[in-house]
Each structure stands twice: as C-alpha cells, then as structure tokens.
Amino acid sequence: MSALEQLHGGFVFPRRIRTLAALIAELLPPSSQVLDVGSGDGSLARAICKLRPDVRLEGIDVLVRKKTWIPVRSFDGERIPFGNASFDVVMFVDVLHHTHHPEVLLREARRVAAHYVVIKDHTRNGLLAGARLRFMDWVGNARHGVGLPYNYWERERWHAELKGLGLSEEQWNGQLGLYPWWANWIFGYSLHFVARLSTGEASPSPATVAETTGAMHGK
C-alpha cells in the first residue's frame, strides 16, 4: 500500500465519514426511512444511525459486499428496485459522478423518494477543478476497482438538472470542512456540496426537523 493510500485510509476516510454523517443527520426528517444508493459497506449509514437512532437506513449497490453494516441489496445501477414513494428520503453520497448518466438515477430517486433527495457530490468549479477531482477520485477509489468516468458537473448544470426534474433546493451547503484547513485550499473549497432537495410532497416542517436533530446532538 502506498503512502497516499495509507494517508487516505487511516486519516482522510474516517474524518470524511464523521463529517458527512453529522451533516446528513441534520437533513433527515424524524423517524424517516432512508435509501442509501451506492451504499458500499454501509459505514456512513452506520455513523448516521448512531447520531440519529430514530431513522432507518438500507442500501443498494451494484456490487454487494460480503459484510455490510446495513441491509444492502443488489441493483443494476440504473433502475432502483422499489416502488413509487417507497422511502421518505433517497440519498447519494459521492455516487452520481461515478455514473455516465447521473440524470437517470436522479429521475429514479425522484420517483422513489416520498419527500426528499439528499446528495453529496462535487462541482467542477474553480481553478483546475477537474484535475483536482480526478486526483481525489483516483486515490480514494482506483484500488477498489470502482469505475472512474470522472463525470463531474459544474454548479450551474446541477441547478438546471435538478430544477428540470422538479426537485426544489431547500438547502445547499458548499463548505463542508471535510479536510483540515491546509488541505481545504486544494481539495475542499468549491469542489464539494451537500444538498437537500424536496420532491414537493408534504413533509415535516423545518422547525420539527431542527428540534429533533438538535435534541439528538444535545443542542
């Protein structure tokens, strides 16, 4: 294992899980059922459940691993194998840029999600953004045999595609703090976002969600 792989596996990955779990936990409605698309071994879902024991997560992936922290079923990478409005929330965490046609999965998520779609992904904005994103993707995924089409959208395309699918941007956070301050200058700012998108169906009010998540974190 190279020094880069050791650094990523021993420091970057655990910090990423902790940070993303805290960010996403704040976006989930009380007692919601959540589908994690491209869930991997379920490490992130497990961390979210520790912060939000009121929610239930299950996953789907194109390759189901032998050991997973949540129930995971196989799917073909395009058709989500559940009926309309089967889950309160459908989430994608660094999944869509690994597909050649993210809009296909987004359309499926819009169908399956009763209330929200939550996305963590990248925006190809800023100086040498494509090169920086490719490097991060290669370090984090190449050794696992993950497909790397490097399909990064610019922020403007994200907004256009989501609007076209009828998903309303309730929250968009582009300052995630995934890395220490010195690394954020290269790998953080302008390259990542977490968004909560509403399907337009009736859902818990923001005040209710804030009260629930605040209680979970002792605020």
Coordinates of N, CA, C and O in Angstrom, one line a residue, residues 22-152:
A22 N -22.5 13.8 10.3 CA -23.1 14.9 11.1 C -23.9 15.8 10.2 O -25.0 16.2 10.5
L23 N -23.3 16.1 9.0 CA -24.0 17.0 8.0 C -25.4 16.4 7.6 O -26.4 17.0 7.5
I24 N -25.3 15.1 7.2 CA -26.5 14.4 6.6 C -27.5 14.2 7.7 O -28.8 14.3 7.5
A25 N -27.1 13.8 8.9 CA -28.0 13.6 10.0 C -28.9 14.7 10.3 O -30.1 14.6 10.6
E26 N -28.4 15.9 10.1 CA -29.2 17.2 10.3 C -30.3 17.3 9.2 O -31.2 18.1 9.4
L27 N -30.2 16.7 8.1 CA -31.1 16.9 7.0 C -32.2 15.8 6.9 O -33.1 16.0 6.1
L28 N -32.2 14.8 7.8 CA -33.2 13.8 7.7 C -34.4 14.0 8.6 O -34.2 14.4 9.8
P29 N -35.6 13.9 8.1 CA -36.8 14.1 8.9 C -36.9 13.1 10.1 O -36.2 12.0 10.0
P30 N -37.6 13.4 11.1 CA -37.8 12.5 12.2 C -38.3 11.1 11.8 O -39.2 11.1 11.0
S31 N -37.8 10.0 12.3 CA -38.3 8.7 12.1 C -38.4 8.3 10.6 O -39.3 7.6 10.3
S32 N -37.5 8.8 9.8 CA -37.6 8.6 8.4 C -37.0 7.3 8.0 O -36.1 6.8 8.6
Q33 N -37.5 6.8 6.8 CA -36.9 5.6 6.2 C -36.1 6.1 5.0 O -36.6 6.8 4.2
V34 N -34.8 5.7 5.0 CA -33.8 6.3 4.1 C -33.2 5.2 3.2 O -32.8 4.2 3.7
L35 N -33.1 5.4 1.9 CA -32.5 4.5 1.0 C -31.1 5.1 0.6 O -31.1 6.2 0.0
D36 N -30.1 4.4 0.9 CA -28.7 4.9 0.5 C -28.3 4.2 -0.8 O -28.0 3.0 -0.8
V37 N -28.3 4.9 -1.9 CA -27.9 4.4 -3.2 C -26.4 4.4 -3.4 O -25.8 5.5 -3.2
G38 N -25.8 3.2 -3.6 CA -24.4 3.1 -3.7 C -23.8 3.1 -2.3 O -22.8 3.8 -2.0
S39 N -24.3 2.3 -1.4 CA -24.0 2.4 0.0 C -22.7 1.7 0.4 O -22.2 1.9 1.5
G40 N -22.1 1.0 -0.5 CA -20.8 0.3 -0.1 C -21.0 -0.6 1.0 O -22.0 -1.4 1.1
D41 N -20.1 -0.5 2.0 CA -20.3 -1.4 3.2 C -21.2 -0.9 4.3 O -21.3 -1.5 5.3
G42 N -21.7 0.3 4.0 CA -22.7 0.9 5.0 C -22.0 1.7 6.1 O -22.7 2.0 7.1
S43 N -20.7 2.0 6.0 CA -20.0 2.7 7.1 C -20.6 4.0 7.4 O -20.8 4.4 8.5
L44 N -21.0 4.8 6.3 CA -21.6 6.1 6.5 C -22.9 6.0 7.1 O -23.3 6.7 8.0
A45 N -23.7 5.0 6.6 CA -25.1 4.8 7.1 C -25.0 4.4 8.6 O -25.9 4.9 9.4
R46 N -24.1 3.6 8.9 CA -23.9 3.2 10.4 C -23.6 4.4 11.2 O -24.2 4.6 12.3
A47 N -22.7 5.3 10.7 CA -22.4 6.5 11.5 C -23.6 7.5 11.6 O -23.8 8.1 12.7
I48 N -24.4 7.6 10.6 CA -25.6 8.4 10.6 C -26.6 7.8 11.7 O -27.2 8.6 12.5
C49 N -26.8 6.5 11.7 CA -27.7 5.9 12.6 C -27.3 6.1 14.1 O -28.1 6.1 15.0
K50 N -26.0 6.1 14.3 CA -25.5 6.4 15.7 C -25.9 7.8 16.1 O -26.2 8.0 17.3
L51 N -25.9 8.8 15.2 CA -26.3 10.1 15.5 C -27.9 10.3 15.5 O -28.4 11.1 16.3
R52 N -28.5 9.5 14.7 CA -30.0 9.6 14.5 C -30.6 8.2 14.7 O -31.0 7.6 13.7
P53 N -30.7 7.6 15.9 CA -31.2 6.3 16.1 C -32.7 6.2 15.7 O -33.3 5.1 15.7
D54 N -33.4 7.3 15.5 CA -34.8 7.3 15.1 C -35.0 7.0 13.6 O -36.1 6.6 13.2
V55 N -33.9 7.0 12.8 CA -34.1 6.8 11.3 C -33.7 5.4 11.0 O -32.9 4.7 11.7
R56 N -34.2 4.9 9.9 CA -33.8 3.5 9.4 C -33.2 3.6 8.0 O -33.8 4.2 7.1
L57 N -32.1 3.0 7.9 CA -31.4 3.1 6.6 C -31.2 1.7 6.0 O -30.9 0.7 6.7
E58 N -31.4 1.6 4.7 CA -31.0 0.4 4.0 C -30.4 0.8 2.7 O -30.5 2.0 2.3
G59 N -29.6 -0.1 2.0 CA -28.8 0.3 0.9 C -29.0 -0.5 -0.3 O -29.6 -1.6 -0.3
I60 N -28.6 0.0 -1.5 CA -28.5 -0.8 -2.7 C -27.2 -0.4 -3.3 O -26.6 0.7 -3.2
D61 N -26.6 -1.4 -4.1 CA -25.3 -1.2 -4.7 C -25.2 -2.1 -5.9 O -25.8 -3.2 -5.9
V62 N -24.4 -1.8 -6.8 CA -24.2 -2.7 -8.0 C -23.3 -3.9 -7.6 O -23.4 -4.9 -8.2
L63 N -22.5 -3.8 -6.5 CA -21.7 -4.9 -6.0 C -21.9 -4.9 -4.5 O -21.5 -4.1 -3.8
V64 N -22.6 -6.0 -4.1 CA -22.9 -6.1 -2.6 C -21.7 -6.8 -1.9 O -21.3 -7.9 -2.4
R65 N -21.2 -6.2 -1.0 CA -20.0 -6.7 -0.3 C -20.4 -7.8 0.7 O -21.6 -7.9 1.1
K66 N -19.5 -8.6 1.1 CA -19.7 -9.8 2.0 C -20.2 -9.3 3.3 O -21.1 -9.9 4.0
K67 N -19.6 -8.2 3.8 CA -20.0 -7.7 5.1 C -20.5 -6.3 5.0 O -19.7 -5.4 4.5
T68 N -21.7 -6.0 5.4 CA -22.2 -4.6 5.4 C -22.8 -4.3 6.7 O -23.4 -5.2 7.4
W69 N -22.8 -3.0 7.1 CA -23.3 -2.6 8.4 C -24.8 -2.3 8.3 O -25.5 -2.2 9.4
I70 N -25.4 -2.3 7.1 CA -26.9 -2.1 7.0 C -27.3 -3.2 5.9 O -26.5 -3.7 5.2
P71 N -28.6 -3.5 5.9 CA -29.1 -4.3 4.8 C -28.8 -3.7 3.4 O -29.2 -2.5 3.2
V72 N -28.2 -4.5 2.5 CA -27.9 -4.0 1.2 C -28.4 -5.0 0.2 O -28.1 -6.2 0.3
R73 N -29.1 -4.5 -0.9 CA -29.5 -5.4 -2.0 C -28.9 -4.9 -3.3 O -28.5 -3.8 -3.4
S74 N -28.7 -5.9 -4.2 CA -28.1 -5.6 -5.5 C -29.1 -4.8 -6.4 O -30.3 -5.1 -6.4
F75 N -28.5 -4.0 -7.3 CA -29.3 -3.4 -8.4 C -28.4 -3.1 -9.6 O -27.2 -3.3 -9.5
D76 N -29.0 -2.8 -10.7 CA -28.3 -2.7 -11.9 C -27.6 -1.4 -12.2 O -27.0 -1.2 -13.2
G77 N -27.7 -0.5 -11.3 CA -27.0 0.8 -11.4 C -27.9 1.9 -12.1 O -27.5 3.1 -12.2
E78 N -29.1 1.5 -12.5 CA -30.0 2.5 -13.2 C -31.4 2.5 -12.6 O -31.9 3.5 -12.3
R79 N -32.0 1.3 -12.5 CA -33.3 1.2 -12.0 C -33.3 0.8 -10.5 O -32.8 -0.2 -10.1
I80 N -33.9 1.7 -9.7 CA -34.0 1.5 -8.3 C -35.1 0.5 -8.0 O -36.2 0.7 -8.4
P81 N -34.8 -0.6 -7.4 CA -35.8 -1.7 -7.3 C -36.8 -1.6 -6.2 O -37.1 -2.5 -5.4
F82 N -37.5 -0.4 -6.2 CA -38.5 -0.1 -5.2 C -39.6 0.7 -5.9 O -39.4 1.3 -6.9
G83 N -40.8 0.6 -5.3 CA -41.9 1.3 -5.9 C -41.9 2.8 -5.7 O -41.1 3.3 -4.9
N84 N -42.9 3.5 -6.2 CA -43.0 4.9 -6.1 C -43.2 5.3 -4.6 O -44.0 4.7 -3.9
A85 N -42.5 6.4 -4.2 CA -42.6 6.9 -2.8 C -42.4 5.8 -1.7 O -43.1 5.8 -0.7
S86 N -41.5 4.9 -2.0 CA -41.2 3.8 -1.0 C -40.4 4.2 0.2 O -40.5 3.6 1.3
F87 N -39.7 5.3 0.1 CA -38.8 5.8 1.2 C -39.1 7.3 1.4 O -39.4 8.0 0.4
D88 N -38.9 7.7 2.6 CA -39.0 9.2 2.9 C -37.9 9.9 2.2 O -38.1 11.0 1.7
V89 N -36.7 9.4 2.2 CA -35.5 10.0 1.6 C -34.7 9.0 0.8 O -34.5 7.9 1.2
V90 N -34.2 9.5 -0.3 CA -33.2 8.7 -1.1 C -31.9 9.6 -1.1 O -32.0 10.8 -1.3
M91 N -30.8 8.9 -0.8 CA -29.6 9.7 -0.7 C -28.5 9.1 -1.6 O -28.4 7.9 -1.8
F92 N -27.7 10.0 -2.1 CA -26.5 9.6 -2.9 C -25.3 10.3 -2.3 O -25.3 11.5 -2.2
V93 N -24.3 9.6 -1.9 CA -23.1 10.2 -1.4 C -21.9 9.8 -2.2 O -21.4 8.6 -2.2
D94 N -21.4 10.8 -3.0 CA -20.3 10.5 -3.9 C -20.5 9.3 -4.8 O -19.7 8.5 -5.0
V95 N -21.7 9.3 -5.4 CA -22.1 8.2 -6.3 C -22.4 8.7 -7.7 O -21.9 8.0 -8.7
L96 N -23.0 9.8 -7.8 CA -23.5 10.2 -9.2 C -22.4 10.5 -10.1 O -22.5 10.2 -11.3
H97 N -21.3 11.0 -9.7 CA -20.2 11.3 -10.6 C -19.5 10.0 -11.1 O -18.6 10.0 -12.0
H98 N -19.8 8.8 -10.5 CA -19.3 7.6 -10.9 C -20.2 6.9 -12.0 O -19.9 5.8 -12.5
T99 N -21.2 7.6 -12.4 CA -22.1 7.1 -13.5 C -22.0 7.9 -14.7 O -21.5 9.1 -14.7
H100 N -22.3 7.3 -15.9 CA -22.2 8.1 -17.1 C -23.4 9.0 -17.3 O -23.3 10.0 -18.1
H101 N -24.5 8.6 -16.7 CA -25.8 9.4 -16.9 C -26.4 9.6 -15.5 O -27.4 9.0 -15.2
P102 N -25.9 10.6 -14.7 CA -26.5 10.8 -13.4 C -28.0 11.1 -13.4 O -28.7 10.8 -12.5
E103 N -28.4 11.8 -14.5 CA -29.8 12.2 -14.6 C -30.8 11.0 -14.5 O -31.9 11.1 -14.1
V104 N -30.3 9.8 -15.0 CA -31.1 8.6 -14.9 C -31.4 8.2 -13.5 O -32.6 7.9 -13.1
L105 N -30.4 8.2 -12.6 CA -30.6 7.8 -11.2 C -31.3 8.9 -10.5 O -32.1 8.6 -9.6
L106 N -31.1 10.2 -10.8 CA -31.8 11.2 -10.2 C -33.3 11.1 -10.5 O -34.1 11.4 -9.6
R107 N -33.6 10.8 -11.7 CA -35.1 10.6 -12.0 C -35.7 9.5 -11.2 O -36.8 9.5 -10.7
E108 N -34.9 8.4 -11.1 CA -35.4 7.3 -10.3 C -35.5 7.7 -8.8 O -36.5 7.3 -8.1
A109 N -34.6 8.4 -8.3 CA -34.7 8.9 -6.9 C -35.9 9.8 -6.7 O -36.6 9.7 -5.7
R110 N -36.2 10.6 -7.7 CA -37.4 11.5 -7.6 C -38.7 10.6 -7.5 O -39.6 11.0 -6.8
R111 N -38.6 9.5 -8.2 CA -39.8 8.6 -8.2 C -39.9 7.8 -6.8 O -41.0 7.7 -6.3
V112 N -38.8 7.4 -6.3 CA -38.8 6.5 -5.1 C -38.9 7.3 -3.8 O -39.5 6.9 -2.8
A113 N -38.5 8.6 -3.8 CA -38.5 9.4 -2.6 C -39.8 10.1 -2.4 O -40.3 10.8 -3.3
A114 N -40.4 9.9 -1.2 CA -41.7 10.5 -0.9 C -41.5 12.0 -0.6 O -42.4 12.8 -0.9
H115 N -40.4 12.3 0.0 CA -40.2 13.7 0.5 C -38.9 14.4 0.0 O -39.0 15.5 -0.4
Y116 N -37.8 13.7 0.2 CA -36.5 14.4 -0.1 C -35.5 13.5 -0.8 O -35.6 12.3 -0.7
V117 N -34.7 14.2 -1.6 CA -33.4 13.5 -2.1 C -32.3 14.3 -1.5 O -32.2 15.5 -1.6
V118 N -31.3 13.6 -0.9 CA -30.1 14.2 -0.3 C -28.9 13.7 -1.2 O -28.7 12.6 -1.5
I119 N -28.1 14.7 -1.6 CA -27.0 14.5 -2.4 C -25.7 15.1 -1.8 O -25.7 16.2 -1.4
K120 N -24.7 14.2 -1.8 CA -23.3 14.8 -1.6 C -22.5 14.4 -2.8 O -22.5 13.3 -3.2
D121 N -22.0 15.5 -3.5 CA -21.2 15.2 -4.7 C -20.3 16.4 -4.9 O -20.0 17.1 -4.0
H122 N -19.8 16.5 -6.2 CA -18.8 17.5 -6.5 C -19.3 18.5 -7.5 O -20.3 18.3 -8.2
T123 N -18.7 19.7 -7.5 CA -18.9 20.7 -8.5 C -17.6 21.0 -9.2 O -16.6 21.3 -8.5
R124 N -17.6 21.0 -10.5 CA -16.4 21.3 -11.3 C -16.3 22.8 -11.5 O -16.4 23.3 -12.6
N125 N -16.0 23.5 -10.4 CA -15.9 24.9 -10.5 C -14.6 25.3 -9.8 O -14.2 24.7 -8.7
G126 N -13.9 26.3 -10.3 CA -12.6 26.7 -9.7 C -11.4 26.3 -10.6 O -11.5 25.5 -11.5
L127 N -10.3 26.9 -10.2 CA -9.1 26.7 -11.0 C -8.7 25.2 -10.9 O -8.6 24.6 -9.8
L128 N -8.4 24.6 -12.1 CA -8.0 23.2 -12.2 C -8.9 22.2 -11.4 O -8.5 21.2 -10.9
A129 N -10.2 22.6 -11.4 CA -11.2 21.7 -10.6 C -11.2 20.3 -11.1 O -11.2 19.4 -10.3
G130 N -11.2 20.1 -12.4 CA -11.3 18.7 -13.0 C -10.1 17.9 -12.5 O -10.2 16.8 -12.2
A131 N -8.9 18.5 -12.6 CA -7.7 17.8 -12.3 C -7.6 17.4 -10.8 O -7.3 16.3 -10.4
R132 N -8.1 18.4 -9.9 CA -8.1 18.1 -8.5 C -9.1 17.0 -8.2 O -8.8 16.1 -7.3
L133 N -10.2 17.0 -8.8 CA -11.3 16.0 -8.5 C -10.8 14.6 -9.0 O -11.0 13.6 -8.3
R134 N -10.2 14.6 -10.2 CA -9.7 13.3 -10.7 C -8.7 12.7 -9.7 O -8.7 11.5 -9.5
F135 N -7.8 13.5 -9.2 CA -6.7 13.0 -8.3 C -7.4 12.4 -7.0 O -7.0 11.3 -6.6
M136 N -8.4 13.2 -6.4 CA -9.0 12.7 -5.2 C -9.8 11.3 -5.5 O -9.7 10.4 -4.7
D137 N -10.4 11.3 -6.7 CA -11.2 10.1 -7.0 C -10.2 8.9 -7.2 O -10.5 7.8 -6.8
W138 N -9.1 9.1 -7.9 CA -8.2 8.1 -8.1 C -7.6 7.5 -6.8 O -7.5 6.3 -6.6
V139 N -7.2 8.4 -5.9 CA -6.6 8.0 -4.7 C -7.6 7.2 -3.8 O -7.3 6.2 -3.2
G140 N -8.9 7.7 -3.8 CA -9.9 7.0 -2.9 C -10.5 5.8 -3.5 O -11.0 4.9 -2.7
N141 N -10.5 5.6 -4.8 CA -11.3 4.6 -5.4 C -10.6 3.6 -6.3 O -11.1 2.5 -6.5
A142 N -9.5 4.0 -7.0 CA -8.9 3.1 -8.0 C -8.5 1.8 -7.5 O -8.8 0.7 -8.1
R143 N -8.0 1.7 -6.3 CA -7.5 0.4 -5.7 C -8.7 -0.5 -5.4 O -8.5 -1.7 -5.2
H144 N -9.9 0.0 -5.3 CA -11.1 -0.8 -5.0 C -11.8 -1.3 -6.3 O -12.8 -2.0 -6.2
G145 N -11.3 -0.9 -7.5 CA -11.9 -1.3 -8.7 C -13.2 -0.6 -9.0 O -14.0 -1.0 -9.9
V146 N -13.4 0.6 -8.4 CA -14.6 1.4 -8.7 C -14.4 2.1 -10.0 O -13.4 2.6 -10.4
G147 N -15.5 2.1 -10.8 CA -15.5 2.8 -12.1 C -15.2 4.3 -11.9 O -15.8 4.9 -11.0
L148 N -14.4 4.8 -12.8 CA -14.0 6.2 -12.7 C -14.2 7.0 -14.0 O -13.3 7.3 -14.7
P149 N -15.5 7.3 -14.3 CA -15.7 8.1 -15.6 C -15.4 9.5 -15.4 O -15.4 10.3 -16.4
Y150 N -15.2 10.0 -14.1 CA -14.8 11.4 -13.8 C -15.9 12.3 -14.4 O -15.6 13.3 -15.1
N151 N -17.1 12.0 -14.1 CA -18.3 12.7 -14.7 C -18.7 13.8 -13.7 O -19.7 13.7 -13.0
Y152 N -18.0 14.9 -13.7 CA -18.3 16.0 -12.7 C -19.0 17.1 -13.4 O -18.6 17.6 -14.5

